[in-house]
CSV table of C-alpha atoms in Angstrom, one decimal:
chain,number,residue,atom,x,y,z
A,1412,PRO,CA,-15.6,32.1,18.7
A,1413,ILE,CA,-13.4,29.5,20.1
A,1414,ASP,CA,-9.3,29.8,18.9
A,1415,SER,CA,-8.3,26.4,19.6
A,1416,LEU,CA,-9.3,23.3,18.4
A,1417,TRP,CA,-8.5,22.1,22.1
A,1418,GLN,CA,-10.8,24.3,23.5
A,1419,LEU,CA,-13.6,23.6,20.7
A,1420,TYR,CA,-13.8,19.6,20.9
A,1421,ILE,CA,-13.8,20.9,24.4
A,1422,TYR,CA,-16.6,22.3,24.4
A,1423,LEU,CA,-18.4,20.4,21.6
A,1424,CYS,CA,-18.6,17.8,24.4
A,1425,MET,CA,-19.9,19.1,26.7
A,1426,GLU,CA,-22.5,20.8,24.2
A,1427,LYS,CA,-23.0,17.1,23.0
A,1428,SER,CA,-22.8,16.2,27.4
A,1429,GLN,CA,-20.1,13.3,26.3
A,1430,ARG,CA,-17.0,12.5,28.0
A,1431,VAL,CA,-13.5,13.6,27.3
A,1432,ASN,CA,-11.2,11.2,25.4
A,1433,ASP,CA,-8.0,12.4,26.8
A,1434,PHE,CA,-6.5,10.4,23.7
A,1435,ILE,CA,-8.1,13.2,21.0
A,1436,LEU,CA,-7.6,15.6,23.6
A,1437,GLN,CA,-4.2,15.5,23.6
A,1438,LYS,CA,-3.3,15.2,20.1
A,1439,LEU,CA,-5.6,18.2,19.4
A,1440,LYS,CA,-2.6,20.5,21.1
A,1441,GLY,CA,0.0,19.1,19.8
A,1442,VAL,CA,-2.2,20.6,16.0
A,1443,ASP,CA,-2.3,23.4,18.2
A,1444,GLU,CA,0.9,23.9,18.6
A,1445,ASP,CA,1.8,23.2,15.3
A,1446,ILE,CA,-0.5,25.7,13.6
A,1447,GLU,CA,1.2,28.2,16.4
A,1448,LYS,CA,4.6,28.2,15.0
A,1449,GLY,CA,3.9,28.2,12.2
A,1450,ARG,CA,3.9,24.8,10.9
A,1451,SER,CA,1.0,24.8,9.4
A,1452,ARG,CA,1.1,23.1,6.4
A,1453,ARG,CA,-0.4,20.1,5.8
A,1454,ILE,CA,-0.8,18.7,9.2
A,1455,THR,CA,-1.8,15.3,9.0
A,1456,LEU,CA,-4.1,14.1,12.2
A,1457,ASN,CA,-3.0,10.8,13.8
A,1458,LEU,CA,-5.1,9.1,15.4
A,1459,ALA,CA,-4.3,5.9,15.0
A,1460,GLY,CA,-5.8,3.1,17.2
A,1461,ASN,CA,-2.9,1.2,17.7
A,1462,ASN,CA,0.8,0.8,18.6
A,1463,HIS,CA,1.8,3.3,21.6
A,1464,SER,CA,3.7,2.8,24.4
A,1465,MET,CA,1.0,3.3,26.4
A,1466,PRO,CA,-2.4,2.4,25.7
A,1467,VAL,CA,-5.1,4.6,24.4
A,1468,GLU,CA,-9.0,4.9,24.7
A,1469,ARG,CA,-9.4,4.0,20.5
A,1470,LEU,CA,-12.2,5.8,19.0
A,1471,THR,CA,-15.5,4.8,19.2
A,1472,ASN,CA,-18.5,6.3,16.8
A,1473,GLU,CA,-19.0,8.9,19.1
A,1474,ASP,CA,-16.1,10.0,19.9
A,1475,PHE,CA,-15.9,10.0,15.8
A,1476,LEU,CA,-19.4,12.7,16.0
A,1477,ILE,CA,-17.5,15.3,18.2
A,1478,LEU,CA,-13.9,15.0,16.4
A,1479,SER,CA,-15.6,15.0,13.1
A,1480,LYS,CA,-17.6,18.3,14.2
A,1481,THR,CA,-13.9,20.0,15.4
A,1482,LEU,CA,-12.1,19.7,11.6
A,1483,GLU,CA,-15.5,20.9,9.9
A,1484,LYS,CA,-13.9,24.3,9.2
A,1485,ASN,CA,-10.2,24.2,10.1
A,1486,PRO,CA,-7.7,25.0,6.7
A,1487,TYR,CA,-4.8,22.9,8.8
A,1488,VAL,CA,-5.8,20.0,9.2
A,1489,ASN,CA,-6.3,17.9,6.1
A,1490,GLY,CA,-4.7,15.2,7.0
A,1491,LEU,CA,-6.7,12.6,8.9
A,1492,ASP,CA,-5.6,8.9,10.4
A,1493,VAL,CA,-7.3,7.1,12.5
A,1494,ARG,CA,-6.7,3.3,11.6
A,1495,TYR,CA,-7.9,0.5,14.7
A,1496,ASN,CA,-10.1,2.4,16.5
A,1497,LEU,CA,-13.7,1.3,16.6
A,1498,ILE,CA,-15.7,2.9,14.0
A,1499,SER,CA,-18.6,1.3,12.3
A,1500,ASP,CA,-20.8,1.9,9.9
A,1501,ALA,CA,-22.3,4.2,12.3
A,1502,GLY,CA,-19.4,6.8,12.6
A,1503,LEU,CA,-19.0,6.6,8.8
A,1504,TYR,CA,-22.1,8.1,8.6
A,1505,TYR,CA,-20.7,11.4,10.2
A,1506,ALA,CA,-17.5,10.4,7.5
A,1507,ALA,CA,-19.4,10.8,4.7
A,1508,LYS,CA,-21.1,14.6,6.2
A,1509,LEU,CA,-17.2,15.7,7.0
A,1510,LEU,CA,-16.2,14.7,3.4
A,1511,GLN,CA,-19.5,17.6,2.1
A,1512,LYS,CA,-18.3,19.8,4.3
A,1513,GLN,CA,-14.5,19.8,4.1
A,1514,HIS,CA,-13.1,21.0,1.8
A,1515,ASN,CA,-9.5,20.9,2.5
A,1516,LEU,CA,-9.1,17.0,3.5
A,1517,ILE,CA,-6.8,15.0,1.4
A,1518,TYR,CA,-6.2,11.9,3.4
A,1519,LEU,CA,-8.5,9.6,4.8
A,1520,ASN,CA,-7.5,6.8,6.5
A,1521,LEU,CA,-9.6,4.5,8.1
A,1522,MET,CA,-7.9,1.2,7.7
A,1523,PHE,CA,-9.3,-2.5,10.3
A,1524,ASN,CA,-11.7,-0.2,12.0
A,1525,ASP,CA,-15.3,-2.1,11.8
A,1526,ILE,CA,-17.1,-0.7,8.7
A,1527,GLY,CA,-18.8,-2.9,6.5
A,1528,PRO,CA,-20.8,-2.5,3.8
A,1529,LYS,CA,-23.7,-0.4,4.5
A,1530,GLY,CA,-20.4,2.0,5.6
A,1531,GLY,CA,-18.6,1.9,2.6
A,1532,GLU,CA,-21.5,2.7,1.4
A,1533,LEU,CA,-21.8,5.7,2.8
A,1534,ILE,CA,-17.8,6.8,2.1
A,1535,ALA,CA,-18.3,5.6,-1.9
A,1536,LYS,CA,-21.6,7.7,-1.7
A,1537,ALA,CA,-20.0,10.6,-0.4
A,1538,LEU,CA,-17.1,10.2,-2.9
A,1539,HIS,CA,-18.9,10.6,-5.9
A,1540,LYS,CA,-19.0,14.6,-5.4
A,1541,ASN,CA,-16.0,15.3,-3.1
A,1542,THR,CA,-13.1,16.6,-4.7
A,1543,THR,CA,-10.5,17.4,-2.5
A,1544,LEU,CA,-9.7,14.5,-0.7
A,1545,LYS,CA,-6.8,12.0,-2.8
A,1546,TYR,CA,-6.0,8.8,-0.5
A,1547,LEU,CA,-8.4,6.9,0.7
A,1548,ARG,CA,-8.0,4.4,2.7
A,1549,MET,CA,-10.2,0.9,3.7
A,1550,THR,CA,-7.4,-1.6,4.0
A,1551,GLY,CA,-9.0,-4.8,6.2
A,1552,ASN,CA,-12.9,-2.9,6.6
A,1553,LYS,CA,-15.3,-5.9,5.4
A,1554,VAL,CA,-17.2,-3.7,2.5
A,1555,GLU,CA,-17.7,-7.1,0.7
A,1556,ASN,CA,-18.8,-6.9,-2.9
A,1557,LYS,CA,-21.5,-5.5,-2.0
A,1558,GLY,CA,-19.2,-1.7,-1.2
A,1559,GLY,CA,-17.2,-3.4,-3.7
A,1560,MET,CA,-19.5,-2.1,-6.1
A,1561,CYS,CA,-20.6,0.8,-4.3
A,1562,PHE,CA,-16.6,2.1,-4.9
A,1563,ALA,CA,-15.8,1.1,-8.6
A,1564,ALA,CA,-19.6,3.8,-9.1
A,1565,MET,CA,-17.7,6.2,-7.4
A,1566,LEU,CA,-14.7,5.8,-9.5
A,1567,GLN,CA,-17.4,6.8,-12.5
A,1568,MET,CA,-17.9,10.0,-10.3
A,1569,ASN,CA,-15.1,11.2,-8.9
A,1570,SER,CA,-12.5,13.1,-10.7
A,1571,SER,CA,-9.5,13.6,-7.7
A,1572,LEU,CA,-9.0,10.2,-5.9
A,1573,GLU,CA,-5.2,9.4,-7.0
A,1574,LYS,CA,-5.3,6.5,-4.4
A,1575,LEU,CA,-7.5,3.5,-3.3
A,1576,ASP,CA,-6.9,1.2,-1.3
A,1577,LEU,CA,-9.5,-1.8,-1.0
A,1578,GLY,CA,-6.8,-5.0,0.5
A,1579,ASP,CA,-8.6,-7.1,3.1
A,1580,THR,CA,-12.5,-6.2,2.5
A,1581,ASP,CA,-13.2,-9.1,1.4
A,1582,LEU,CA,-14.0,-8.0,-2.5
A,1583,GLY,CA,-15.9,-9.7,-4.7
A,1584,MET,CA,-14.7,-11.7,-8.0
A,1585,GLN,CA,-18.0,-9.6,-9.4
A,1586,SER,CA,-16.3,-6.0,-7.7
A,1587,VAL,CA,-12.8,-6.9,-9.6
A,1588,ILE,CA,-14.2,-7.0,-12.7
A,1589,ALA,CA,-15.8,-3.8,-11.9
A,1590,PHE,CA,-12.9,-1.8,-11.2
A,1591,ALA,CA,-11.2,-3.3,-13.8
A,1592,THR,CA,-13.9,-2.3,-15.9
A,1593,VAL,CA,-13.5,1.5,-14.5
A,1594,LEU,CA,-10.5,2.4,-15.0
A,1595,THR,CA,-11.0,1.8,-18.4
A,1596,GLN,CA,-12.5,5.0,-17.9
A,1597,ASN,CA,-10.3,6.8,-15.5
A,1598,GLN,CA,-8.2,8.4,-15.5
A,1599,THR,CA,-7.4,9.9,-12.4
A,1600,ILE,CA,-6.6,6.7,-10.2
A,1601,LYS,CA,-2.7,6.5,-10.0
A,1602,ALA,CA,-2.8,3.7,-7.4
A,1603,ILE,CA,-4.8,1.0,-6.5
A,1604,ASN,CA,-4.5,-1.8,-4.2
A,1605,LEU,CA,-7.3,-5.2,-4.3
A,1606,ASN,CA,-5.3,-7.0,-2.7
A,1607,ARG,CA,-7.5,-10.9,-0.9
A,1608,PRO,CA,-9.7,-10.8,-2.0
A,1609,ILE,CA,-12.9,-13.8,-1.5
A,1610,LEU,CA,-12.6,-15.5,-4.6
A,1611,TYR,CA,-13.9,-18.6,-6.3
A,1612,GLY,CA,-14.1,-21.0,-8.9
A,1613,GLU,CA,-11.1,-21.8,-11.6
A,1614,GLN,CA,-10.3,-19.1,-14.6
A,1615,GLU,CA,-9.0,-16.7,-13.4
A,1616,GLU,CA,-11.3,-14.4,-15.0
A,1617,SER,CA,-10.5,-11.2,-12.5
A,1618,THR,CA,-6.8,-11.0,-13.9
A,1619,VAL,CA,-8.0,-12.1,-17.8
A,1620,HIS,CA,-10.3,-8.0,-17.0
A,1621,LEU,CA,-7.4,-7.0,-15.2
A,1622,GLY,CA,-5.2,-7.7,-17.7
A,1623,HIS,CA,-7.9,-6.0,-20.0
A,1624,MET,CA,-7.7,-3.2,-18.2
A,1625,LEU,CA,-3.9,-2.6,-18.3
A,1626,LYS,CA,-4.3,-2.8,-22.3
A,1627,GLU,CA,-6.1,0.2,-22.5
A,1628,ASN,CA,-5.3,2.4,-18.5
A,1629,HIS,CA,-3.2,4.9,-19.2
A,1630,SER,CA,-2.7,6.7,-16.0
A,1631,LEU,CA,-1.8,4.3,-13.5
A,1632,ILE,CA,1.0,3.3,-11.1
A,1633,THR,CA,0.6,0.7,-9.4
A,1634,LEU,CA,-1.4,-2.3,-8.6
A,1635,HIS,CA,-1.5,-4.2,-6.2
A,1636,MET,CA,-3.0,-7.9,-6.4
A,1637,SER,CA,-1.6,-9.7,-3.8
A,1638,LYS,CA,-3.1,-13.2,-2.9
A,1639,HIS,CA,-5.3,-13.6,-6.0
A,1640,ASP,CA,-5.3,-17.2,-6.6
A,1641,VAL,CA,-3.3,-15.3,-9.7
A,1642,LYS,CA,-1.6,-18.5,-11.1
A,1643,ASN,CA,0.6,-19.2,-14.4
A,1644,SER,CA,-1.2,-18.5,-17.0
A,1645,GLY,CA,-3.1,-15.2,-15.1
A,1646,LEU,CA,0.5,-13.8,-15.4
A,1647,LYS,CA,0.2,-14.1,-19.0
A,1648,GLN,CA,-2.5,-12.5,-19.0
A,1649,LEU,CA,-0.7,-9.9,-17.3
A,1650,CYS,CA,2.5,-9.5,-19.1
A,1651,ASP,CA,0.5,-9.3,-22.7
A,1652,ALA,CA,-1.2,-5.5,-22.0
A,1653,LEU,CA,2.4,-5.2,-20.6
A,1654,TYR,CA,4.0,-5.0,-23.9
A,1655,LEU,CA,0.7,-2.5,-24.5
A,1656,ASN,CA,1.1,-0.6,-21.5
A,1657,ARG,CA,3.2,2.6,-21.0
A,1658,SER,CA,2.6,3.7,-17.3
A,1659,LEU,CA,2.9,1.1,-14.9
A,1660,ARG,CA,5.3,1.6,-12.6
A,1661,TYR,CA,4.7,-1.3,-9.3
A,1662,LEU,CA,3.8,-4.3,-9.6
A,1663,ASP,CA,2.6,-6.4,-7.1
A,1664,VAL,CA,1.9,-10.1,-7.6
A,1665,SER,CA,2.6,-11.5,-4.2
A,1666,CYS,CA,0.8,-14.5,-2.5
A,1667,ASN,CA,-0.2,-15.7,-5.7
A,1668,LYS,CA,0.7,-19.4,-7.1
A,1669,ILE,CA,3.2,-18.3,-9.3
A,1670,THR,CA,6.2,-21.0,-10.7
A,1671,HIS,CA,8.9,-21.5,-13.0
A,1672,ASP,CA,6.6,-21.4,-16.4
A,1673,GLY,CA,5.1,-17.4,-15.4
A,1674,MET,CA,8.8,-16.2,-15.1
A,1675,VAL,CA,9.6,-17.0,-19.1
A,1676,PHE,CA,6.2,-14.7,-19.4
A,1677,LEU,CA,7.4,-11.9,-18.0
A,1678,ALA,CA,11.1,-12.3,-18.3
A,1679,ASP,CA,10.1,-12.0,-22.3
A,1680,VAL,CA,7.8,-9.2,-21.4
A,1681,LEU,CA,10.6,-7.2,-19.1
A,1682,LYS,CA,13.3,-6.7,-22.4
A,1683,SER,CA,10.8,-4.4,-24.5
A,1684,ASN,CA,8.7,-3.2,-21.8
A,1685,THR,CA,10.9,-0.1,-19.6
A,1686,THR,CA,8.0,1.1,-17.6
A,1687,LEU,CA,8.1,-1.1,-14.2
A,1688,GLU,CA,10.4,-0.3,-11.8
A,1689,VAL,CA,8.7,-2.2,-8.9
A,1690,ILE,CA,8.0,-5.9,-9.1
A,1691,ASP,CA,6.6,-7.3,-6.2
A,1692,LEU,CA,7.0,-11.5,-6.6
A,1693,SER,CA,7.3,-12.8,-3.0
A,1694,PHE,CA,6.1,-15.5,-1.8
A,1695,ASN,CA,5.7,-18.3,-5.1
A,1696,ARG,CA,7.0,-20.1,-6.0
A,1697,ILE,CA,9.2,-19.3,-9.1
A,1698,GLU,CA,12.5,-21.4,-8.0
A,1699,ASN,CA,16.3,-22.3,-9.7
A,1700,ALA,CA,14.4,-22.3,-13.7
A,1701,GLY,CA,12.2,-19.4,-12.4
A,1702,ALA,CA,15.4,-17.0,-11.5
A,1703,ASN,CA,17.8,-17.9,-14.9
A,1704,SER,CA,15.1,-16.6,-16.4
A,1705,LEU,CA,14.9,-13.2,-15.1
A,1706,SER,CA,18.1,-13.1,-14.8
A,1707,GLU,CA,19.1,-13.3,-17.6
A,1708,THR,CA,16.5,-11.0,-18.8
A,1709,LEU,CA,18.1,-8.5,-16.1
A,1710,ALA,CA,21.6,-8.8,-17.4
A,1711,SER,CA,21.0,-8.6,-21.6
A,1712,HIS,CA,18.0,-7.0,-22.0
A,1713,ASN,CA,16.3,-5.0,-19.5
A,1714,ARG,CA,17.7,-1.5,-17.8
A,1715,SER,CA,14.8,0.3,-16.3
A,1716,LEU,CA,13.8,-2.4,-13.8
A,1717,LYS,CA,14.5,-1.1,-10.0
A,1718,ALA,CA,13.8,-3.3,-7.6
A,1719,LEU,CA,12.9,-7.0,-8.0
A,1720,SER,CA,11.6,-8.9,-4.5
A,1721,ILE,CA,11.4,-12.5,-5.1
A,1722,VAL,CA,11.5,-13.6,-0.9
A,1723,SER,CA,10.0,-17.3,0.0
A,1724,ASN,CA,10.2,-18.7,-3.8
A,1725,ASN,CA,12.1,-21.8,-2.8
A,1726,ILE,CA,15.1,-20.1,-4.7
A,1727,GLU,CA,19.0,-22.3,-3.9
A,1728,GLY,CA,21.4,-21.6,-4.8
A,1729,GLU,CA,21.9,-22.0,-8.7
A,1730,GLY,CA,19.2,-19.8,-9.6
A,1731,LEU,CA,20.0,-16.6,-6.4
A,1732,VAL,CA,23.8,-16.3,-7.7
A,1733,ALA,CA,22.6,-16.1,-10.8
A,1734,LEU,CA,20.6,-12.9,-10.0
A,1735,SER,CA,24.0,-11.6,-8.3
A,1736,GLN,CA,25.7,-11.6,-11.2
A,1737,SER,CA,23.0,-10.4,-12.8
A,1738,MET,CA,23.5,-7.6,-10.6
A,1739,LYS,CA,27.5,-7.5,-12.2
A,1740,THR,CA,26.4,-5.9,-15.7
A,1741,ASN,CA,22.8,-4.5,-15.3
A,1742,ALA,CA,23.2,-1.2,-13.2
A,1743,THR,CA,19.8,0.2,-13.2
A,1744,LEU,CA,18.3,-3.0,-10.6
A,1745,SER,CA,19.5,-1.3,-7.0
A,1746,ASN,CA,17.4,-3.6,-4.8
A,1747,ILE,CA,16.8,-6.6,-4.3
A,1748,TYR,CA,15.4,-8.9,-2.3
A,1749,ILE,CA,16.1,-12.5,-2.2
A,1750,TRP,CA,15.3,-14.1,2.5
A,1751,GLY,CA,13.2,-17.3,2.7
A,1752,ASN,CA,15.1,-19.1,0.2
A,1753,LYS,CA,18.3,-21.5,0.4
A,1754,PHE,CA,21.0,-20.2,0.9
A,1755,ASP,CA,24.3,-22.8,-0.2
A,1756,GLU,CA,28.3,-21.2,1.2
A,1757,ALA,CA,28.7,-19.6,-2.8
A,1758,THR,CA,25.4,-17.8,-2.2
A,1759,CYS,CA,26.2,-16.2,0.8
A,1760,VAL,CA,29.4,-15.2,-0.4
A,1761,ALA,CA,28.0,-13.7,-3.7
A,1762,TYR,CA,25.9,-11.0,-1.7
A,1763,SER,CA,28.6,-10.5,0.8
A,1764,ASN,CA,30.5,-9.6,-2.3
A,1765,LEU,CA,28.1,-7.1,-4.2
A,1766,ILE,CA,28.1,-4.9,-0.4
A,1767,LYS,CA,31.5,-5.1,-0.1
A,1768,MET,CA,32.5,-4.5,-4.1
A,1769,GLY,CA,29.5,-1.4,-3.2
A,1770,ARG,CA,26.9,-2.4,-5.9
A,1771,LEU,CA,24.6,-3.4,-3.5
A,1772,LYS,CA,24.4,-1.3,-0.6
A,1773,PRO,CA,22.6,-2.7,3.2
A,1774,ASP,CA,19.8,0.1,2.5
A,1775,ASP,CA,18.5,-1.6,-0.7
A,1776,THR,CA,18.5,-5.4,0.7
A,1777,ASP,CA,17.0,-7.5,2.7
A,1778,VAL,CA,20.0,-9.9,4.3
A,1779,GLN,CA,23.5,-9.1,5.4
A,1780,PRO,CA,26.5,-10.5,5.5
A,1781,TYR,CA,28.3,-11.9,8.7
A,1782,GLU,CA,31.4,-14.4,9.5
A,1783,VAL,CA,31.9,-17.5,11.1
A,1784,ASP,CA,35.3,-19.2,11.5
A,1785,GLY,CA,36.0,-18.4,8.1
A,1786,ARG,CA,32.9,-19.2,6.5
A,1787,VAL,CA,30.5,-16.5,4.9
A,1788,TYR,CA,26.5,-16.1,6.4
A,1789,LEU,CA,23.9,-14.0,5.9
A,1790,SER,CA,21.0,-13.3,8.3
A,1791,GLU,CA,17.9,-11.0,7.6
A,1792,VAL,CA,17.6,-7.4,7.7
A,1793,SER,CA,13.6,-5.6,8.6
A,1794,ASN,CA,14.4,-3.7,4.5
A,1795,GLY,CA,12.2,-4.5,2.0
A,1796,LEU,CA,8.7,-3.0,-0.7
A,1797,LYS,CA,7.0,-3.1,2.2
A,1798,ARG,CA,7.4,-3.7,5.3
A,1799,HIS,CA,5.3,-0.7,7.9
A,1800,TYR,CA,2.1,-1.4,5.1
A,1801,TYR,CA,-0.4,-2.9,8.5
A,1802,TRP,CA,1.7,-0.8,11.5
A,1803,THR,CA,4.4,1.7,11.4
A,1804,PRO,CA,7.3,1.9,13.9
A,1805,THR,CA,6.6,4.0,17.0
A,1806,TYR,CA,10.2,4.9,17.1
A,1807,GLY,CA,12.6,6.2,13.9
A,1808,GLU,CA,11.4,7.2,11.5
A,1809,ALA,CA,8.1,5.9,10.0
A,1810,PHE,CA,8.9,6.2,6.7
A,1811,SER,CA,12.2,5.3,6.1
A,1812,HIS,CA,13.9,4.6,2.9
A,1813,SER,CA,14.9,0.6,3.3
A,1814,SER,CA,11.5,-0.6,4.7
A,1815,ASN,CA,9.6,1.1,2.7
A,1816,ALA,CA,11.1,0.7,-1.0
A,1817,GLY,CA,8.5,0.6,-3.2
A,1818,PHE,CA,7.2,3.8,-1.9
A,1819,SER,CA,10.2,5.9,-2.3
A,1820,LEU,CA,10.5,3.9,-5.3
A,1821,VAL,CA,7.8,4.8,-7.0
A,1822,PRO,CA,6.6,7.7,-4.9
A,1823,VAL,CA,2.5,8.4,-5.0
A,1824,GLY,CA,0.0,10.5,-3.8
A,1825,GLN,CA,2.3,11.9,-1.3
A,1826,GLN,CA,2.8,9.1,2.0
A,1827,LEU,CA,1.2,11.6,5.0
């Protein structure tokens, strides 16, 4: 019998008369070393095709076939990350087979391959019977409405998947509504990402349905709905649901069309909601009036929100200073991200003082003060709620608290 993964891989390549991919070979040798040294609990095989100082040979469908056969019976590897490779629908046939045969896999990351609706359907159908996978990442694969419908149908059958990312997959209105409908029943999904669907029409139907879902669902912890064309009336639907919802802790409504009118609803619900801990409002347009509404609630009522991102919201000094003042009476709000707004001198002094006093830790904000000729300015720092969503750095800690504060504060499913 062949003991090591890399030898098995070479043997299978010879058997199928296929060229050995050096990138896979080196990574498998690394996993074998980990297993040998007894670091065998929870190994993720990282075969990401991007982010290498040395260019690598990206995985093709043929490579993925051999790889899946190599891992089929291995009890140690329980995470597989093959993002940014050349895997298409044909390759997903092997991924589906792997999910049927490999009962240790809890994490599968397929983001930004060439997977379409057919591949989405294959993997969704494989998950009807799978009971081990906890986190699936399909980000950036254009499974479209058809694939989205298959994933929604899968959530009616599957009761083990906890985290599903379908951001940037060209979901349509129909599939977003289907997700909202099945999530009123599904009790195991803790985090879902439905960013950037392709929506037509001005009715905000999808937001209405997601709002209704939040009234019924008691298990969802994280909801990402960036680029959903949410306007103030849509945000009101979500806020109405948040008076009743007692499980959602992280709400991402970044890159929408929310203005200061919407902040009236949000500020009001935050007076009574005690579960929301992270709110991402980046790239909306809440302006001074919106920031003032929020700061009033944060100063006098809310004591559960831990992180607020208001990056690029056209807020001027008045609103930014009001938020900094609210942090003096509110001891719970620990993280605030403000870059991309209009800083005046009062803003720079206010946030500089919060950092100096130790009220705001340098890791928990995206600005850092510096002084020139006796005047204080703020510069940008690469901290945020999800800075490493699309890529992970090649050096330093990939999942550092400061760059991925959203996940650190609300850890759903382990980060693999």
